Short mmCIF file of C-alpha atoms in Angstrom, two decimals:
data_model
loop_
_atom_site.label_atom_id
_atom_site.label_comp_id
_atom_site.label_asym_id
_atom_site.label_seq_id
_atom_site.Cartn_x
_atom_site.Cartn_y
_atom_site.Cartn_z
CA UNK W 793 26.68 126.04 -143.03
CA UNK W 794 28.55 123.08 -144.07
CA UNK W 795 30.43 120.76 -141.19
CA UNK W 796 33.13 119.44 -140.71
CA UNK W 797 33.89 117.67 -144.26
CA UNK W 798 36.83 114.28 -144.10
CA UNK W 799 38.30 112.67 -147.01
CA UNK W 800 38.45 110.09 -148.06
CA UNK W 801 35.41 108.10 -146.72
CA UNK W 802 36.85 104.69 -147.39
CA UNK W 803 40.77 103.91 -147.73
CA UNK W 804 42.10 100.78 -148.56
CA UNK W 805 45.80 100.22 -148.28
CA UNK W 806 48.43 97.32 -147.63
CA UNK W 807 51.16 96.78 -144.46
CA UNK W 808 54.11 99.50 -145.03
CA UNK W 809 52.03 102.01 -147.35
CA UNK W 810 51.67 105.37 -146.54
CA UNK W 811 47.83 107.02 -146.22
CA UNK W 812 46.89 110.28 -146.23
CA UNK W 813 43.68 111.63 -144.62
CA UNK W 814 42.16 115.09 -145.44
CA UNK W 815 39.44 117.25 -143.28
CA UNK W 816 38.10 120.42 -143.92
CA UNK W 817 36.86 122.51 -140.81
CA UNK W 818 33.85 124.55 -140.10
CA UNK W 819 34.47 127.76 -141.40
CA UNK W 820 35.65 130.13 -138.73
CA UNK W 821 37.06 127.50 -136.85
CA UNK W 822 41.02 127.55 -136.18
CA UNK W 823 41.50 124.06 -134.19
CA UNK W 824 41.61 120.83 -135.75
CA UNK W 825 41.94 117.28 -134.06
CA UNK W 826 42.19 113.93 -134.60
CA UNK W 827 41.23 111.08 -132.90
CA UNK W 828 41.51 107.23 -133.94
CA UNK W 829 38.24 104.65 -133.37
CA UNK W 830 39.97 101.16 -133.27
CA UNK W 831 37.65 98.35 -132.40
CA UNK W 832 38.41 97.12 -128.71
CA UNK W 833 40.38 100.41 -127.94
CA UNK W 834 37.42 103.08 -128.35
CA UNK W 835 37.91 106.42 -129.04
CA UNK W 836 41.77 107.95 -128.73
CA UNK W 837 43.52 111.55 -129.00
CA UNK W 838 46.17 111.55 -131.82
CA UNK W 839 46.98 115.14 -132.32
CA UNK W 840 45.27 118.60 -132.00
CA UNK W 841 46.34 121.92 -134.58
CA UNK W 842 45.70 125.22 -133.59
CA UNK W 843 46.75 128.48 -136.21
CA UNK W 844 48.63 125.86 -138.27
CA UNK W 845 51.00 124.92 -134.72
CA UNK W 846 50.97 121.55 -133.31
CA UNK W 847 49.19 121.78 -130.05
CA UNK W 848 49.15 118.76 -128.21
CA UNK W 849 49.95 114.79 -129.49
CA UNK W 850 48.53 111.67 -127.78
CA UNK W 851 50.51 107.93 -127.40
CA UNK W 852 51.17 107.47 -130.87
CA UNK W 853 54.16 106.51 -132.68
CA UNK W 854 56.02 109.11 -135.04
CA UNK W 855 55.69 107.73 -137.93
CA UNK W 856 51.50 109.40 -137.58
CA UNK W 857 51.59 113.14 -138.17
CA UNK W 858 49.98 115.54 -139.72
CA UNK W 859 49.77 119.11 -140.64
CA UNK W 860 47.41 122.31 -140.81
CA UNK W 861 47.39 124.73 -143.54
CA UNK W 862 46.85 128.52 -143.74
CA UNK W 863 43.03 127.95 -144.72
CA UNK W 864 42.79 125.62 -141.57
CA UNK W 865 42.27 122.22 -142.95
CA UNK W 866 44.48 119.47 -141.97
CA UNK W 867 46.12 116.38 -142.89
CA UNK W 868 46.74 113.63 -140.90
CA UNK W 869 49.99 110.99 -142.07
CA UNK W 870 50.38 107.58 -141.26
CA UNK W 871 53.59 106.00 -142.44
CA UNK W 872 54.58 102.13 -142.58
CA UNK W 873 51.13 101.15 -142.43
CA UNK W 874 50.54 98.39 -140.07
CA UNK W 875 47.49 96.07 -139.55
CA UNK W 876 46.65 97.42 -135.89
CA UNK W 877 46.15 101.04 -137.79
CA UNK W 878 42.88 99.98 -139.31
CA UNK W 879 40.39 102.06 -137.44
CA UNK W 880 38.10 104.89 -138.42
CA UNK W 881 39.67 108.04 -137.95
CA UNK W 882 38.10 111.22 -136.92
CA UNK W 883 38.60 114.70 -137.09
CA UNK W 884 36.90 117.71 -135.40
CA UNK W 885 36.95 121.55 -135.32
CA UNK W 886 36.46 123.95 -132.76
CA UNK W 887 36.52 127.89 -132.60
CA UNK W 888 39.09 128.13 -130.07
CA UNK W 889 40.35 126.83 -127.08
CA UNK W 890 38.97 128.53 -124.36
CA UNK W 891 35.96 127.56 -122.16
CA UNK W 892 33.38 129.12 -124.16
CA UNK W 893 34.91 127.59 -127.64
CA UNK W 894 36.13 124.51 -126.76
CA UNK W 895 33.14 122.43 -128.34
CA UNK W 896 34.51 119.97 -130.98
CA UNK W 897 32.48 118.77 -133.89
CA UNK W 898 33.27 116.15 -135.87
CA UNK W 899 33.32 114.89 -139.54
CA UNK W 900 32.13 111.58 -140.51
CA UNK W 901 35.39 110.08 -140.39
CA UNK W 902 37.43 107.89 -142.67
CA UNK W 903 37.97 104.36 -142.38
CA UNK W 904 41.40 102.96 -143.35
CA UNK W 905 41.57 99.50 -143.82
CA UNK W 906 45.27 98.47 -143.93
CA UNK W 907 45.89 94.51 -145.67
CA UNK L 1269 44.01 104.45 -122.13
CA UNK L 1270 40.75 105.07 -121.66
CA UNK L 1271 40.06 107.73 -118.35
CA UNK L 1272 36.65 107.13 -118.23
CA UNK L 1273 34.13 104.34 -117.29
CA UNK L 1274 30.70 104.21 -118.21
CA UNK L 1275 28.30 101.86 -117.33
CA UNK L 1276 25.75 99.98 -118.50
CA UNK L 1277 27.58 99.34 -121.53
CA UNK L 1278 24.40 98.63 -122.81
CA UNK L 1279 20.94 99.28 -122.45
CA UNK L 1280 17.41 97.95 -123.97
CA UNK L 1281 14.65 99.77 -123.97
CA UNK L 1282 11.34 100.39 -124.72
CA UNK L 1283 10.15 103.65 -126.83
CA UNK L 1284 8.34 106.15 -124.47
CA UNK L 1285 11.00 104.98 -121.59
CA UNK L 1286 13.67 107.39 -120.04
CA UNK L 1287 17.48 106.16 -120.22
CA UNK L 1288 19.72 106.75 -118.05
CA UNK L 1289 23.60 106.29 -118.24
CA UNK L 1290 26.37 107.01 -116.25
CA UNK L 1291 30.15 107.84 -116.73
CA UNK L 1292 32.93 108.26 -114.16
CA UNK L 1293 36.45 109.64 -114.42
CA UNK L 1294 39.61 109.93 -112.73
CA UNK L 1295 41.25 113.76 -112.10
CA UNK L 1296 39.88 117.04 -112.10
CA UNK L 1297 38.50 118.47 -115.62
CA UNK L 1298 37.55 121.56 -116.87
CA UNK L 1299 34.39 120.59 -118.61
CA UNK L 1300 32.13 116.64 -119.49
CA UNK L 1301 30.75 116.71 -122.96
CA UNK L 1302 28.27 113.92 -124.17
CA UNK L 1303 28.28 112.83 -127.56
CA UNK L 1304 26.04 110.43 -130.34
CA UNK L 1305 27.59 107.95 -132.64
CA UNK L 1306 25.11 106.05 -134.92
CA UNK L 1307 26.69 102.93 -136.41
CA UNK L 1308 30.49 103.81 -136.42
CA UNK L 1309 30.04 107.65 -137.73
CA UNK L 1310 30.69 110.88 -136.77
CA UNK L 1311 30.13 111.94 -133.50
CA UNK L 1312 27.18 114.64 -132.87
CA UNK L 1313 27.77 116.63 -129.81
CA UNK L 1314 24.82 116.80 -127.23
CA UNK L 1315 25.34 119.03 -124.17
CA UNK L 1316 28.44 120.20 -122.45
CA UNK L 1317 28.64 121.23 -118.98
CA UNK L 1318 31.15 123.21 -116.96
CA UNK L 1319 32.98 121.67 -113.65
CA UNK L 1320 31.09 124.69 -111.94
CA UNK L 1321 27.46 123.25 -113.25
CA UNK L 1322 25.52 120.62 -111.59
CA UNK L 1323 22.81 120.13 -113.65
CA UNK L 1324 21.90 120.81 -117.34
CA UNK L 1325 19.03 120.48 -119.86
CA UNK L 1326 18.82 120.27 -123.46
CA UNK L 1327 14.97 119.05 -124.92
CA UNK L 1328 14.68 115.42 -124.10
CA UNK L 1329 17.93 115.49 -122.42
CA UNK L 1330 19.32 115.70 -118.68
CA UNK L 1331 22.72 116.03 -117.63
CA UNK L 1332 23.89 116.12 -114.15
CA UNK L 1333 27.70 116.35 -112.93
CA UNK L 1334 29.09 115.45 -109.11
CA UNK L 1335 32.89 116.45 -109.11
CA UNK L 1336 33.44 115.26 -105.64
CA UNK L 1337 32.52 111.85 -107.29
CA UNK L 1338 33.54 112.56 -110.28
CA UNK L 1339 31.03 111.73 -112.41
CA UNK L 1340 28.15 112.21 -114.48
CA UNK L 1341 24.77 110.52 -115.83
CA UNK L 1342 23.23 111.53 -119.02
CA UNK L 1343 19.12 110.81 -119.06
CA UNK L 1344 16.69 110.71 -121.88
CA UNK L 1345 13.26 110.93 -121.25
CA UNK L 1346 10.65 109.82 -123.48
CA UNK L 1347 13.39 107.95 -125.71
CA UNK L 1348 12.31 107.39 -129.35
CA UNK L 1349 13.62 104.53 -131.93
CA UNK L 1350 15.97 107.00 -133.55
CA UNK L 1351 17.93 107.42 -129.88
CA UNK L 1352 18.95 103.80 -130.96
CA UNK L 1353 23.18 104.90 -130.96
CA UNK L 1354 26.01 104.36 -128.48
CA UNK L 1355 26.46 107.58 -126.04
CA UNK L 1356 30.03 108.55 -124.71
CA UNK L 1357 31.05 111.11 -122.48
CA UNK L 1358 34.49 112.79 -122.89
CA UNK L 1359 36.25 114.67 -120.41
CA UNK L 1360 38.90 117.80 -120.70
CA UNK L 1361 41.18 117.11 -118.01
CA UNK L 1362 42.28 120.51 -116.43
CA UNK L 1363 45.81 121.49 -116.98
CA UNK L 1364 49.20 119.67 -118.81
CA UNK L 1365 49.50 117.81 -121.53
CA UNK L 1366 45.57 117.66 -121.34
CA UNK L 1367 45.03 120.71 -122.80
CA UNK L 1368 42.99 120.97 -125.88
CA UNK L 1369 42.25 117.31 -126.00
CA UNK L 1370 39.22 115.23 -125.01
CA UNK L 1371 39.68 111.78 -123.34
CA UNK L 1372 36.49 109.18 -124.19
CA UNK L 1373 34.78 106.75 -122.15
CA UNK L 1374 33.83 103.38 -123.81
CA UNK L 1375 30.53 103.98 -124.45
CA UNK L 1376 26.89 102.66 -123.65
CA UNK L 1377 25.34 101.20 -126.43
CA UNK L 1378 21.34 102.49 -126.61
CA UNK L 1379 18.58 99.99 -128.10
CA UNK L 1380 15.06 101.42 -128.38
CA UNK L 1381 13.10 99.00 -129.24
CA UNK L 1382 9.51 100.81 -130.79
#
């Protein structure tokens, strides 16, 4: 069974561009997060999908969302790239959201390098 | 901002040694999940445990959980070279705008030296 699958691996882009980040979830699973891995800030929630709705968000600007489609994979948008959103950027899947569902597995990431 | 603490932030061993880290956090949760990063990947999940569970094994693993201190220590017994990662717990806070979402420590960083 294939896991949780992100695209691209590497992204290079400059101050004020616009990325796009793609992940595929287990199959079966209906909730998709996010999560940013800056260096000195470790490991933080950016937003959480659940049956294509936007679930919860963490402290982040606007100008990062994302979306989930009807097959369950998700894209996360940053907009006006800025140098402080170079990071690797993680997303994860879980069956559900109760107790017994809630564990989240993640891809390998992506890591956006903004110049 | 961070919730959790854990501590050491990193550890040296020796193969055949057991490792032991710790992790603390601040308000009630519904569950503490420990996960593996090897050099700035994906995260591989290890062993959840429930608020209601104490103590919890997995193989080579050990996890115990104290809510009325509110924390947690992950050990590895018998470590091998390929432990060699950086461990974090994460937390689901119970309740609110917590829901759904899991809230990191900082990490240890694990050396097994063979």
């Amino acid at each position: 069974e294939a896991g949780v699958t992100q695209s691209p691996t590497h992204l290079i882009k400059t101050r004020g561009q616009q990325a796009t980040l793609r992940c595929s979830p287990i199959s079966g699973h209906t909730s998709v997060y996010w999560y940013q891995q800056a260096l000195g800030l470790g490991l933080q929630f950016l937003l959480w999908y659940d049956e294509g709705e936007e679930r919860n968000r963490g402290n982040f600007p606007p100008r990062f969302s994302g979306r989930q489609f009807p097959n369950y994979s998700s894209e996360l948008n940053v907009n006006a790239l800025e140098l402080e959103d170079s990071a690797l950027y993680l997303c994860a899947s879980s069956l559900g959201t109760s107790l017994a569902k809630n564990i989240q597995y993640f891809g390998a990431g992506t890591r956006l390098s903004v110049l | 901002s961070q919730q959790g603490e854990e501590d050491p932030q990193a550890l040296s061993i020796q193969e055949g040694e057991n490792a032991t880290m710790n992790c603390s956090y601040k308000t009630s949760i519904n569950n503490l999940q420990w996960y593996r990063q090897n050099s700035g990947r994906g995260l591989v999940h290890l062993i959840l445990i429930r608020s209601n569970e104490r103590e919890k094994h997995s193989g080579r693993l050990r996890v115990t959980l104290d809510t009325s201190k509110k924390s947690s220590s992950l050990l590895i017994t018998a470590s091998r070279a390929a432990d060699t990662a950086s461990y974090f717990c994460a937390t689901e806070y119970a309740g609110g705008t917590s829901y759904g979402k899991l809230t990191f420590g900082q990490g240890t960083i694990l050396t097994v030296h063979p």
